[in-house]
XYZ file of C-alpha atoms in Angstrom:
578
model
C -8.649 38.511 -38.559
C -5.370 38.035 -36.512
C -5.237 38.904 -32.811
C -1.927 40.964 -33.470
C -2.666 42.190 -29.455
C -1.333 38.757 -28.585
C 1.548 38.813 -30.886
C 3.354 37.884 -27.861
C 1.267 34.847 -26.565
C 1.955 33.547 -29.931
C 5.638 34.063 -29.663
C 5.429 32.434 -26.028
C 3.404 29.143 -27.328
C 5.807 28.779 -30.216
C 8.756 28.899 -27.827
C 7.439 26.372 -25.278
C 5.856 24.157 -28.166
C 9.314 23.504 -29.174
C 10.467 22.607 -25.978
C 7.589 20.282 -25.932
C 8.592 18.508 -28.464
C 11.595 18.294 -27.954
C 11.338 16.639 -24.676
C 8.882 14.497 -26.476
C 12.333 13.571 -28.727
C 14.276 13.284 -25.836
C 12.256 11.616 -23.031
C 9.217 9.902 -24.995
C 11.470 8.647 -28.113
C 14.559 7.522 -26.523
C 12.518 5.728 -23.884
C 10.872 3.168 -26.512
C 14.009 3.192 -28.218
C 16.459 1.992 -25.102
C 14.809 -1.312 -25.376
C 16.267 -2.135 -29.150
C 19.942 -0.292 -28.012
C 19.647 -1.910 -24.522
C 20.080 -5.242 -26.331
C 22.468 -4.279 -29.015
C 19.995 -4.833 -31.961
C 21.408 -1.188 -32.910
C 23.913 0.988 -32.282
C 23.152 4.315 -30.520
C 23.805 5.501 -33.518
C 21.569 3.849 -35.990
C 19.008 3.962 -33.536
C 18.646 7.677 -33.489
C 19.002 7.297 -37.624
C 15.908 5.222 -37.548
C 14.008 7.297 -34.943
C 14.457 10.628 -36.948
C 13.438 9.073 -40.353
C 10.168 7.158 -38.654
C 9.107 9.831 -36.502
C 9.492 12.717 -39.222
C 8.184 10.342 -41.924
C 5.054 9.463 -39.412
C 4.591 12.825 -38.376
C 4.621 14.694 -41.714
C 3.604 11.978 -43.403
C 0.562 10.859 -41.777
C 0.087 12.918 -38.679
C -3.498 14.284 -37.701
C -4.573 17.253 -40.046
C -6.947 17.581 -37.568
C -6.682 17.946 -33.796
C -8.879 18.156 -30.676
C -9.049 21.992 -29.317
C -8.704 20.498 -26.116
C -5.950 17.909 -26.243
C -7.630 14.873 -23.869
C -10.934 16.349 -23.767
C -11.115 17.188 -20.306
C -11.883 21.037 -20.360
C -15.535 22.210 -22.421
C -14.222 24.581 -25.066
C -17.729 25.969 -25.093
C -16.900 27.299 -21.442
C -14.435 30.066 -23.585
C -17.309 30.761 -26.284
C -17.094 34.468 -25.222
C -13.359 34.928 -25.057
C -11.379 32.451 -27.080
C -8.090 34.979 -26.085
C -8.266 32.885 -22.563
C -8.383 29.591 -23.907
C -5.241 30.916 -26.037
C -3.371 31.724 -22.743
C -4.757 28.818 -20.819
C -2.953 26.830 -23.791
C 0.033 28.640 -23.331
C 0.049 28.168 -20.029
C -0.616 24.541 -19.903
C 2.169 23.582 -22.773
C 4.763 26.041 -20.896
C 4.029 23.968 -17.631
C 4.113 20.780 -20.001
C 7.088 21.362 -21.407
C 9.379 22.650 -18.042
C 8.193 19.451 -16.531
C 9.400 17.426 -19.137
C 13.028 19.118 -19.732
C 13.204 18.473 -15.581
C 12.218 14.879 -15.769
C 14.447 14.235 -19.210
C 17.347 16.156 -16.949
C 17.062 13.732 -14.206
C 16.483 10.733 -16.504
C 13.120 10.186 -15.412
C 10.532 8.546 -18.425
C 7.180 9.787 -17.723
C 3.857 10.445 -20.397
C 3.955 12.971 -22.423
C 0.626 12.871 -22.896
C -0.532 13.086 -19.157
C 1.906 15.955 -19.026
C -0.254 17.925 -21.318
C -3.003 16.880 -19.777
C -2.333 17.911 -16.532
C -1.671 21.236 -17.972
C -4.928 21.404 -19.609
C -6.104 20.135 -15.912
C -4.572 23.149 -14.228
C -5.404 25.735 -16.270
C -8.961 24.697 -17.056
C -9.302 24.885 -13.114
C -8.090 28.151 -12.649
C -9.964 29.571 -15.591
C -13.117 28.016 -14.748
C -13.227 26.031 -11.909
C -13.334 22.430 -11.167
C -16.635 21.991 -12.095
C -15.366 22.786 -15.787
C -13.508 19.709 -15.696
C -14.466 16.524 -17.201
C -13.735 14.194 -14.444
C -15.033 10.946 -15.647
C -16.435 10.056 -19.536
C -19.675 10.627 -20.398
C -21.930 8.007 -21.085
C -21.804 3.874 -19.281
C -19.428 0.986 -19.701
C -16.203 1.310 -21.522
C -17.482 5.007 -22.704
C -16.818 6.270 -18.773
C -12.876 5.318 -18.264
C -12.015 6.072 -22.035
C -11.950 9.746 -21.387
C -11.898 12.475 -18.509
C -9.410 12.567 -15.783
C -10.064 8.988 -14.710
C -8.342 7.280 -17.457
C -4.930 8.552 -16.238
C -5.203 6.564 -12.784
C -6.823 3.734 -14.751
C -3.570 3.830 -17.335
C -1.530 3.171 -14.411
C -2.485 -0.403 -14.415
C -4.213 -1.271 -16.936
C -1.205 -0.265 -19.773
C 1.919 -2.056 -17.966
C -0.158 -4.884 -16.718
C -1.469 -5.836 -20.219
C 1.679 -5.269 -21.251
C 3.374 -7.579 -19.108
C 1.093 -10.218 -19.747
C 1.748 -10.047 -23.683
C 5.146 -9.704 -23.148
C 5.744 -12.342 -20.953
C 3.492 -14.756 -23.160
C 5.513 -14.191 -26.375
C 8.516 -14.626 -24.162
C 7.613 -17.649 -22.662
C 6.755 -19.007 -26.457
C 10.409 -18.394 -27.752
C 11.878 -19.528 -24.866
C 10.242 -22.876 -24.859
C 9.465 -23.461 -28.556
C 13.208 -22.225 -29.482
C 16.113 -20.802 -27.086
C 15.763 -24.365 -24.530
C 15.211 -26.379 -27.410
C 18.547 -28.526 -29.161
C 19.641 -26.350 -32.031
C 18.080 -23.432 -31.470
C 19.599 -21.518 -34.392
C 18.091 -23.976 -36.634
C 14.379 -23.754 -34.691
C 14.900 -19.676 -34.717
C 15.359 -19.909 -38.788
C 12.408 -22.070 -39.699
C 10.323 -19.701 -36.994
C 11.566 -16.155 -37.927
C 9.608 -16.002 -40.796
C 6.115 -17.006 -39.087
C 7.090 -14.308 -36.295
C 7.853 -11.811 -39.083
C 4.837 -12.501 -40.839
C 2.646 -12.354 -37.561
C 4.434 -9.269 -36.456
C 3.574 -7.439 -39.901
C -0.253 -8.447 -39.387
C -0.122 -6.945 -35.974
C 1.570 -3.912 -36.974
C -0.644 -3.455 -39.760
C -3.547 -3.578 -37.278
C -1.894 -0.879 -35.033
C -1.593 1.573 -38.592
C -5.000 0.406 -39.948
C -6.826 1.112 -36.262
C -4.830 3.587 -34.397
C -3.943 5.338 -37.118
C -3.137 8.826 -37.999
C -3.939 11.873 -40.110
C -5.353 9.294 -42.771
C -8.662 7.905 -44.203
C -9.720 4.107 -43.663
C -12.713 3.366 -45.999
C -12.441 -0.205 -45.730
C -15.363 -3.044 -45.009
C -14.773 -5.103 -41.790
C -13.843 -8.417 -44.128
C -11.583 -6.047 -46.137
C -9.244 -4.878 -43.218
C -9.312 -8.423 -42.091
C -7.900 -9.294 -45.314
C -5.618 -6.372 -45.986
C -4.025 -7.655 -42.345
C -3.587 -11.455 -43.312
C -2.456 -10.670 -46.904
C 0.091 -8.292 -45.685
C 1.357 -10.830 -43.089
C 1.200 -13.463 -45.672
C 3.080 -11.132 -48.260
C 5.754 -9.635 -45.828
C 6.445 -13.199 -44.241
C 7.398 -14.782 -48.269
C 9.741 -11.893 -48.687
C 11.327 -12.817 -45.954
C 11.649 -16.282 -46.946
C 12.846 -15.595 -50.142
C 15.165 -12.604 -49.642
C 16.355 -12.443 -45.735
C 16.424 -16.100 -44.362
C 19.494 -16.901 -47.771
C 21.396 -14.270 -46.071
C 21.090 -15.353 -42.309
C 21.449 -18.898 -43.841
C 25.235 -17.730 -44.932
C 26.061 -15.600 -42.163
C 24.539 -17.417 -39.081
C 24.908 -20.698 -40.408
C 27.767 -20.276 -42.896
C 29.547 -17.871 -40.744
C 29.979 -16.000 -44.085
C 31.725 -12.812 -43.021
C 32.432 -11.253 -46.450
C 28.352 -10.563 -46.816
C 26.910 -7.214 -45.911
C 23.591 -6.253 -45.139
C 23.246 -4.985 -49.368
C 23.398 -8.006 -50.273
C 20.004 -9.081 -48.825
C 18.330 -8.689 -52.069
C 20.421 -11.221 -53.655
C 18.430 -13.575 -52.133
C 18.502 -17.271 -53.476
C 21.416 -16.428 -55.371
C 23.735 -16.348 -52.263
C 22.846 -19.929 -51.346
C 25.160 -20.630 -54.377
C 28.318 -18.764 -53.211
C 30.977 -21.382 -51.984
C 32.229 -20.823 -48.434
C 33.903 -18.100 -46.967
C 37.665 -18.261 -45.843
C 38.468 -17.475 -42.053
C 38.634 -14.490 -40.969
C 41.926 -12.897 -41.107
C 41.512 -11.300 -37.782
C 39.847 -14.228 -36.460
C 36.964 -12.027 -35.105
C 33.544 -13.515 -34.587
C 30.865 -12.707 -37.803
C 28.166 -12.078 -35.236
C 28.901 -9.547 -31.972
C 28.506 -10.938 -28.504
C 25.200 -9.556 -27.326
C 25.833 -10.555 -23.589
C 29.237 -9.170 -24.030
C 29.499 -7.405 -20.556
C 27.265 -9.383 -18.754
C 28.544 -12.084 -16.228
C 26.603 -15.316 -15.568
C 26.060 -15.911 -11.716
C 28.879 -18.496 -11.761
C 30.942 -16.355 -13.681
C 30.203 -13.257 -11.184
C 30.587 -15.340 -8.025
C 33.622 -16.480 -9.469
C 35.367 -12.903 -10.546
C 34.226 -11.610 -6.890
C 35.736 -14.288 -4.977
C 39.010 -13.481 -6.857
C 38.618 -10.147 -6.185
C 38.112 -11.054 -2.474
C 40.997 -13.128 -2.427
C 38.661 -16.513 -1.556
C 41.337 -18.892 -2.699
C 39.047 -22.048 -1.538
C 36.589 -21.103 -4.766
C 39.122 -19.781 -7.207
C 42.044 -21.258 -6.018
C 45.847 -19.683 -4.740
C 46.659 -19.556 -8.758
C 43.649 -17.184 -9.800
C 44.360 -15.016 -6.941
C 48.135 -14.544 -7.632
C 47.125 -14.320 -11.437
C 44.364 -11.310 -10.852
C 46.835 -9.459 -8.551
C 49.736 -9.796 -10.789
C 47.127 -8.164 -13.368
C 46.311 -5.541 -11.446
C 49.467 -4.568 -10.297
C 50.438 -4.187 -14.192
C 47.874 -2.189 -14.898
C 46.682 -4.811 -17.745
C 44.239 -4.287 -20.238
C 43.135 -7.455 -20.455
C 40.193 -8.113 -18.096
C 42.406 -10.380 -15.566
C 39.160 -10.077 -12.969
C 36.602 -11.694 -15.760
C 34.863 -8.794 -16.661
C 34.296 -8.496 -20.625
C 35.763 -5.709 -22.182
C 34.316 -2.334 -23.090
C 33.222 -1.693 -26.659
C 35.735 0.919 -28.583
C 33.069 3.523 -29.884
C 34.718 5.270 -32.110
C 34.349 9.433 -31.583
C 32.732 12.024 -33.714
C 32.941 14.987 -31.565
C 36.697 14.586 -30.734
C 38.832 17.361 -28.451
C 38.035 20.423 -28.523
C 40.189 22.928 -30.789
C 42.063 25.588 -29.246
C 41.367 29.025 -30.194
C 38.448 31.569 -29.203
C 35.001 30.631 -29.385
C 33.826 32.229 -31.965
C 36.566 30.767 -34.696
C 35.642 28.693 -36.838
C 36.547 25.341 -36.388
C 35.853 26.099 -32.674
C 32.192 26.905 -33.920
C 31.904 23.810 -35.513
C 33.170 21.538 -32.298
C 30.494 23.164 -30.648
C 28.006 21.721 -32.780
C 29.291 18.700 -33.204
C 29.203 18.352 -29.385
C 25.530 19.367 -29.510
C 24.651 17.127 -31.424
C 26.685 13.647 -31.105
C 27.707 13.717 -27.669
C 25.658 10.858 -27.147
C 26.676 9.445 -30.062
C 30.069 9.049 -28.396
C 28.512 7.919 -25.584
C 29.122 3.670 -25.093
C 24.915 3.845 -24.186
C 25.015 -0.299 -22.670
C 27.937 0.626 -20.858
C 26.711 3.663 -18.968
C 23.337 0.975 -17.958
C 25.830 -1.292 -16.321
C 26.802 1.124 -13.830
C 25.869 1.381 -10.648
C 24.143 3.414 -8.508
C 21.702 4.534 -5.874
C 19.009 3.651 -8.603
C 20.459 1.051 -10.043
C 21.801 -0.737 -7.454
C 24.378 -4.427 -8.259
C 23.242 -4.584 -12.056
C 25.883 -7.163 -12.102
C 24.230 -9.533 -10.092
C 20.648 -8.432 -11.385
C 22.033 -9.728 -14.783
C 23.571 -12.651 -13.146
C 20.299 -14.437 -12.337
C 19.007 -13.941 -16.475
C 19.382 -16.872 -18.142
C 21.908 -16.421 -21.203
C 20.815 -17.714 -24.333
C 22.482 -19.103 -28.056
C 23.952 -16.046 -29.283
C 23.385 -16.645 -33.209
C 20.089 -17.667 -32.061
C 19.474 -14.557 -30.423
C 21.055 -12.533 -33.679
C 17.542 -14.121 -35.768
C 15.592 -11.821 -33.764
C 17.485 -8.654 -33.499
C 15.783 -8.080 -37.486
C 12.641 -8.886 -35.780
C 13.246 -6.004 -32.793
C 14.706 -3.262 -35.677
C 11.199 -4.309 -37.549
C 9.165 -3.567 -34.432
C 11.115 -0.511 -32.908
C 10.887 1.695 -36.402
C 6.947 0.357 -37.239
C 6.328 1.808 -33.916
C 8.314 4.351 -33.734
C 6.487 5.539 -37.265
C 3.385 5.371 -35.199
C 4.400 7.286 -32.476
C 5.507 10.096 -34.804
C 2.276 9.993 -36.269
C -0.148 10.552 -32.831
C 1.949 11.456 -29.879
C 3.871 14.375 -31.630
C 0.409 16.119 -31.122
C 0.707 16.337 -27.641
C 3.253 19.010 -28.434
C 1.951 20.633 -31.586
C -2.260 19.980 -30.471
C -2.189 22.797 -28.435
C 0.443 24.924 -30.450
C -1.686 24.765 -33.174
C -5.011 25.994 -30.871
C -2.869 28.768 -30.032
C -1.904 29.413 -33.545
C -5.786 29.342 -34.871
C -7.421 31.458 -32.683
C -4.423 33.684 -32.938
C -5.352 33.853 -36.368
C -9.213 33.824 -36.949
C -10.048 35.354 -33.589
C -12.335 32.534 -32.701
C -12.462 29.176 -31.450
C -11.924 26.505 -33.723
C -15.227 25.031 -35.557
C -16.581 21.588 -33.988
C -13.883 21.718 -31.520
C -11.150 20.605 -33.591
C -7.715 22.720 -34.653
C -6.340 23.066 -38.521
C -3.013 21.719 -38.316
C -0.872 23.210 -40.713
C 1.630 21.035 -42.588
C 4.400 23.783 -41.273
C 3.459 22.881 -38.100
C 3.751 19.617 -37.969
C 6.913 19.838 -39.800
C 7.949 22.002 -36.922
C 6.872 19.674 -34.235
C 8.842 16.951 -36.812
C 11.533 18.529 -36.508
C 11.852 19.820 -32.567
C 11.398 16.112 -31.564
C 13.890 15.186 -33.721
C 16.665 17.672 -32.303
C 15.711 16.477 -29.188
C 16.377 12.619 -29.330
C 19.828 13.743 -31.168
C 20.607 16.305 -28.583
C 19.565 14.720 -25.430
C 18.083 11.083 -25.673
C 21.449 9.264 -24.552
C 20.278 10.730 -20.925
C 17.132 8.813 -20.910
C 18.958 5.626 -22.725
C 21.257 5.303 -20.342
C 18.800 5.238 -17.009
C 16.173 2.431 -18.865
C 17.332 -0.246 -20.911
C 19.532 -2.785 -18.815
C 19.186 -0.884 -15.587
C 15.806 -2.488 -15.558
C 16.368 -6.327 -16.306
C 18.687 -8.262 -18.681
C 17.836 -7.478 -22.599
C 18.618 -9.280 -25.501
C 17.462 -9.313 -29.029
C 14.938 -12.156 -28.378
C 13.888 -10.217 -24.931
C 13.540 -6.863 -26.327
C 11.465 -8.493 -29.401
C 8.981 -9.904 -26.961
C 8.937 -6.331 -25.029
C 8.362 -4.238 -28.247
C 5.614 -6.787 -29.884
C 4.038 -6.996 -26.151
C 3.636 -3.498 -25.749
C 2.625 -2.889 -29.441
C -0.243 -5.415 -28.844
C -1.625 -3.790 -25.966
C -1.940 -0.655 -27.586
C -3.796 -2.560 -30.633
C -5.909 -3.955 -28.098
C -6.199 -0.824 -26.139
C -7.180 1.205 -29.279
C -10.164 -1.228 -30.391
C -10.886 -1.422 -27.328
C -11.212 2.365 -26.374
C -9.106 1.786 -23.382
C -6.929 4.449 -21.810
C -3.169 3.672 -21.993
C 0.265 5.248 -22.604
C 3.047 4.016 -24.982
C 5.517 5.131 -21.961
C 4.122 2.625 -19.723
C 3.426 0.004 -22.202
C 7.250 -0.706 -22.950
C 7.836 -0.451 -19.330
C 5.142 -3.014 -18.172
C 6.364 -5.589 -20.939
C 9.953 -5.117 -19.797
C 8.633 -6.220 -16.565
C 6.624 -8.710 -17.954
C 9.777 -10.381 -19.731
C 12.104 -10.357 -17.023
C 10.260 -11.933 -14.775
C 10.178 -14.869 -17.242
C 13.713 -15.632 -15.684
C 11.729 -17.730 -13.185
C 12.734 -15.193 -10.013
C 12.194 -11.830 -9.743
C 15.413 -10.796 -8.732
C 15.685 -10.293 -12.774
C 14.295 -6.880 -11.945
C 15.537 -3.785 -10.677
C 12.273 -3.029 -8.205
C 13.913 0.058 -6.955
C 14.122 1.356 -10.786
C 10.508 0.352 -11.539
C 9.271 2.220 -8.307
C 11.173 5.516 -9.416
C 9.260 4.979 -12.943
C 6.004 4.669 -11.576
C 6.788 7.968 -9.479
C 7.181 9.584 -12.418
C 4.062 8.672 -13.456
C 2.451 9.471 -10.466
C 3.209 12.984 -10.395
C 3.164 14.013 -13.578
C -0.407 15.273 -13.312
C -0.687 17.012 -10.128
C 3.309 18.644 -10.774
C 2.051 19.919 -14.497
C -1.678 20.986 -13.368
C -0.303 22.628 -10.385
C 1.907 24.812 -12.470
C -0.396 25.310 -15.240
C -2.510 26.234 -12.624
C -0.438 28.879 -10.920
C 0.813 30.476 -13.722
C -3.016 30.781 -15.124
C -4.452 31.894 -12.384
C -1.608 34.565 -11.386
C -2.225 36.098 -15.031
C -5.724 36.511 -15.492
C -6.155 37.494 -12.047
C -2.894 39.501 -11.541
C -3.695 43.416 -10.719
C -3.234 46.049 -13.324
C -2.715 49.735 -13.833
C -6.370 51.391 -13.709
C -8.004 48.150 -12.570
C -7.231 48.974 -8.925
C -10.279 49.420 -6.504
């Protein structure tokens, strides 16, 4: 029988679960997704295309029918046996607290866990609802069974997610970089190895769908899933072969600029098409994916001009960068690439009232693709208290064959949507876990049998969709702090990052170890750029503001939760006074 007395808890939750998930869409999303735009593998724009369709598809799709009362585990729900109305405020409370810590950290442009969010929200309000000795503090049990649960696996995911991470990264890094990008023709090494890498990718991807799963059934024997994950690597890596590597053959190799990306299926049949005359605007088939960043020669150079050191440039350059500035050129006279032309959606606003028409439509246009006319790499190369000289960071990353890196940006689209499908799948319940506790004891009056929640398909099409509105609305903000503001990416970099971090949560997961995507992508960003062979590849002062983040999360959300918990049940009331 519904609670209709809390008609207006319900109300509340469903209010503050959409903010939740939004933030998730805005914070959590665009932060594994600044990796694949930080390098140019997409466009801003195709990127949030992608997201939306993986994360709806996962979380619809395949996301948990079923989830834990408690999300994380940390509070007894047999400690609200007698009044399951309390645990549906104390849920209320913890995903309002969740969700106003999130839209201040997405605001600010600060990545933190969603899931630790949550959890410190859980933290809080368990604490003020039943004290601290309600709280599951460490994991039951010995061994792995103690850090894989409780409160302890959040300071424990502080090192043990980036620093796997790293270590994965780095080491697929280091593997391209030595067994193709230093070697002589590394196009040619990148298109006999691009299948292998596709093939291995698709077996470890497969593992991180088959183990970590989601709202599906595995009944599978031990030498079955081994061979469902070799014979899908096996299978994805021929198609490849057969269908992709004719195409790169014309376009990389051929510098065949008439093909588009429909005509992959084609296959063998384009290895017959006879070459491809110039270009008639003499523009390059593949884009420049260091476009905008200077080698350190290149930077010493353009600042000595702009210093006016005519011993390193010379009287000539100097004259010819003043005369350039003094006209007001467009041409970048001081060495600095040029800007990509993104071409604008949103447009100027109309005149006329607010409510008109067209008016109302600019509105939601602007809501909705500001980013979108946002130049994303651009706003990463700026610089400032955070960021510090991104030019010179950039400057000491090594800069690698272009075409060769243009092989793997296939491999980091491949990676970035597999996970991102993933994601959609398990971390949208951080947001719609505790929603749909709310929602069930709002409407059987009881707590939830074995201490696990119905989730509706409504809701998660609802949590779906708030986390998609959110990366649309508001994930350029995150995009543009990560990315490049960290260390140099590229295609081949941001592979290594994306297939790093997605192996330590494989790992992680059979493993029963306690880590967050968040800090996976972020470790393995470190991990990579500090393959550069100096470690002035990284932004320190970036990385320390991330781990911050992290840092507080818990004790900011569980203090709040806390508060706002302990205010209500405890608050006085008309006729209750003594």
């Amino acid at each position: 029988m519904p609670l209709h007395q809390y008609d207006y808890l319900l109300a509340i939750g469903t209010i503050f679960a959409a903010l939740d998930a939004w933030n998730i869409g805005a914070n959590d999303v665009a932060n594994s997704w600044a990796t694949s735009v930080g390098s140019r593998s997409v466009t801003y724009l195709q990127a949030m295309v992608l997201a939306s369709i993986m994360e709806f598809a996962g979380s619809l799709g395949v996301g948990a029918r079923v989830a834990d009362t408690i999300r994380t585990k940390v509070v007894d729900t047999a400690l609200f046996k007698n009044d399951p109305a309390l645990l549906m405020l104390g849920m209320v409370c913890a995903v309002t607290a969740s969700s106003l810590y999130l839209t201040m950290a997405t605001r600010i442009g600060l990545p933190v866990s969603t899931t630790h969010s949550i959890m410190g929200g859980v933290i809080g309000m368990g604490v003020a609802a039943v004290g601290a000795d309600g709280i599951q503090w460490v994991g039951k049990g010995s061994g792995v069974n103690s850090i894989n649960a409780g409160v302890v696996q959040v300071f424990l995911a502080w090192i043990i997610a980036p620093g796997l991470s790293g270590c994965f990264g780095a080491l697929i890094f280091l593997i391209t970089k030595y067994g193709v990008m230093l070697r002589s023709n590394p196009v040619y090494k990148a298109f006999f190895t691009v299948p292998i890498y596709f093939g291995i990718t698709a077996c470890l991807l497969t593992m991180l769908l088959l183990w970590k799963g989601g709202g599906y059934t595995i009944n599978l024997t031990d030498p079955e899933v081994a061979g469902t994950i070799v014979g899908v690597g096996a299978g994805w890596a021929l198609l490849i072969a057969i269908f992709l590597m004719p195409w790169l053959y014309r376009v990389v190799i051929k510098d065949d600029w008439q093909l588009r990306w429909w005509h992959i299926p084609l296959g063998p049949l384009l290895l017959g098409r006879p070459d491809a005359p110039p270009h008639p605007t003499g523009e390059a088939t593949i884009q420049d994916f260091y476009a905008g960043h200077l080698t350190k020669e290149e930077l010493d150079a353009r600042r000595a001009a702009e210093a006016g050191d005519v011993e390193v440039v010379g009287e000539g350059a100097v004259a010819e960068k003043k005369a350039g500035v003094a006209e007001g050129s467009a041409d970048s006279d001081d060495g600095r690439p040029q800007a990509r032309q993104i071409k604008k959606i949103v447009g100027p606003k109309p005149e006329g009232p607010w409510h008109q028409g067209n008016v109302l439509f600019w509105y939601v246009k602007y809501a909705l693709f500001r980013g979108v006319d946002q130049d994303v790499v651009e706003m990463q190369n700026r610089k400032d208290v955070l960021s510090g000289d991104v030019e010179e960071l950039h400057a000491h990353a090594a800069h690698y064959d272009n075409k060769a890196e243009y092989m793997y940006s296939f491999l980091q689209v491949m990676t970035a949507a597999t996970a991102s499908f993933t994601h959609g799948a398990n971390d949208i319940a951080n947001a719609i876990g505790p929603y749909a506790t709310v929602f069930q004891i709002w409407n059987d009056g009881a707590l939830p049998a074995k201490d696990k929640s119905e989730v509706p398909t409504w809701i998660l099409a609802f949590g779906g969709v708030c986390l998609v509105i959110g990366l649309w609305t508001y994930g350029y903000n995150i995009m543009r702090n990560l990315g490049n503001r960290i260390t140099l990416h590229s295609p081949s970099r941001g592979f290594s990052m994306e297939l790093g971090s997605a192996v330590t949560i494989i790992l992680a997961t059979r493993l029963k170890l306690p880590i967050s995507t968040t800090q996976c992508i972020t470790g393995a960003t470190v991990g990579v750029g500090l393959c550069s062979g100096t470690w002035r590849t990284i932004n320190w002062r970036m990385v320390a503001w991330i781990y911050m983040g992290w840092i507080i999360t818990l004790p900011v959300t569980g203090i709040f939760a806390g508060c706002l918990m302990g205010i209500i049940i405890n608050a006085p009331r008309w006729g209750y006074g003594q």
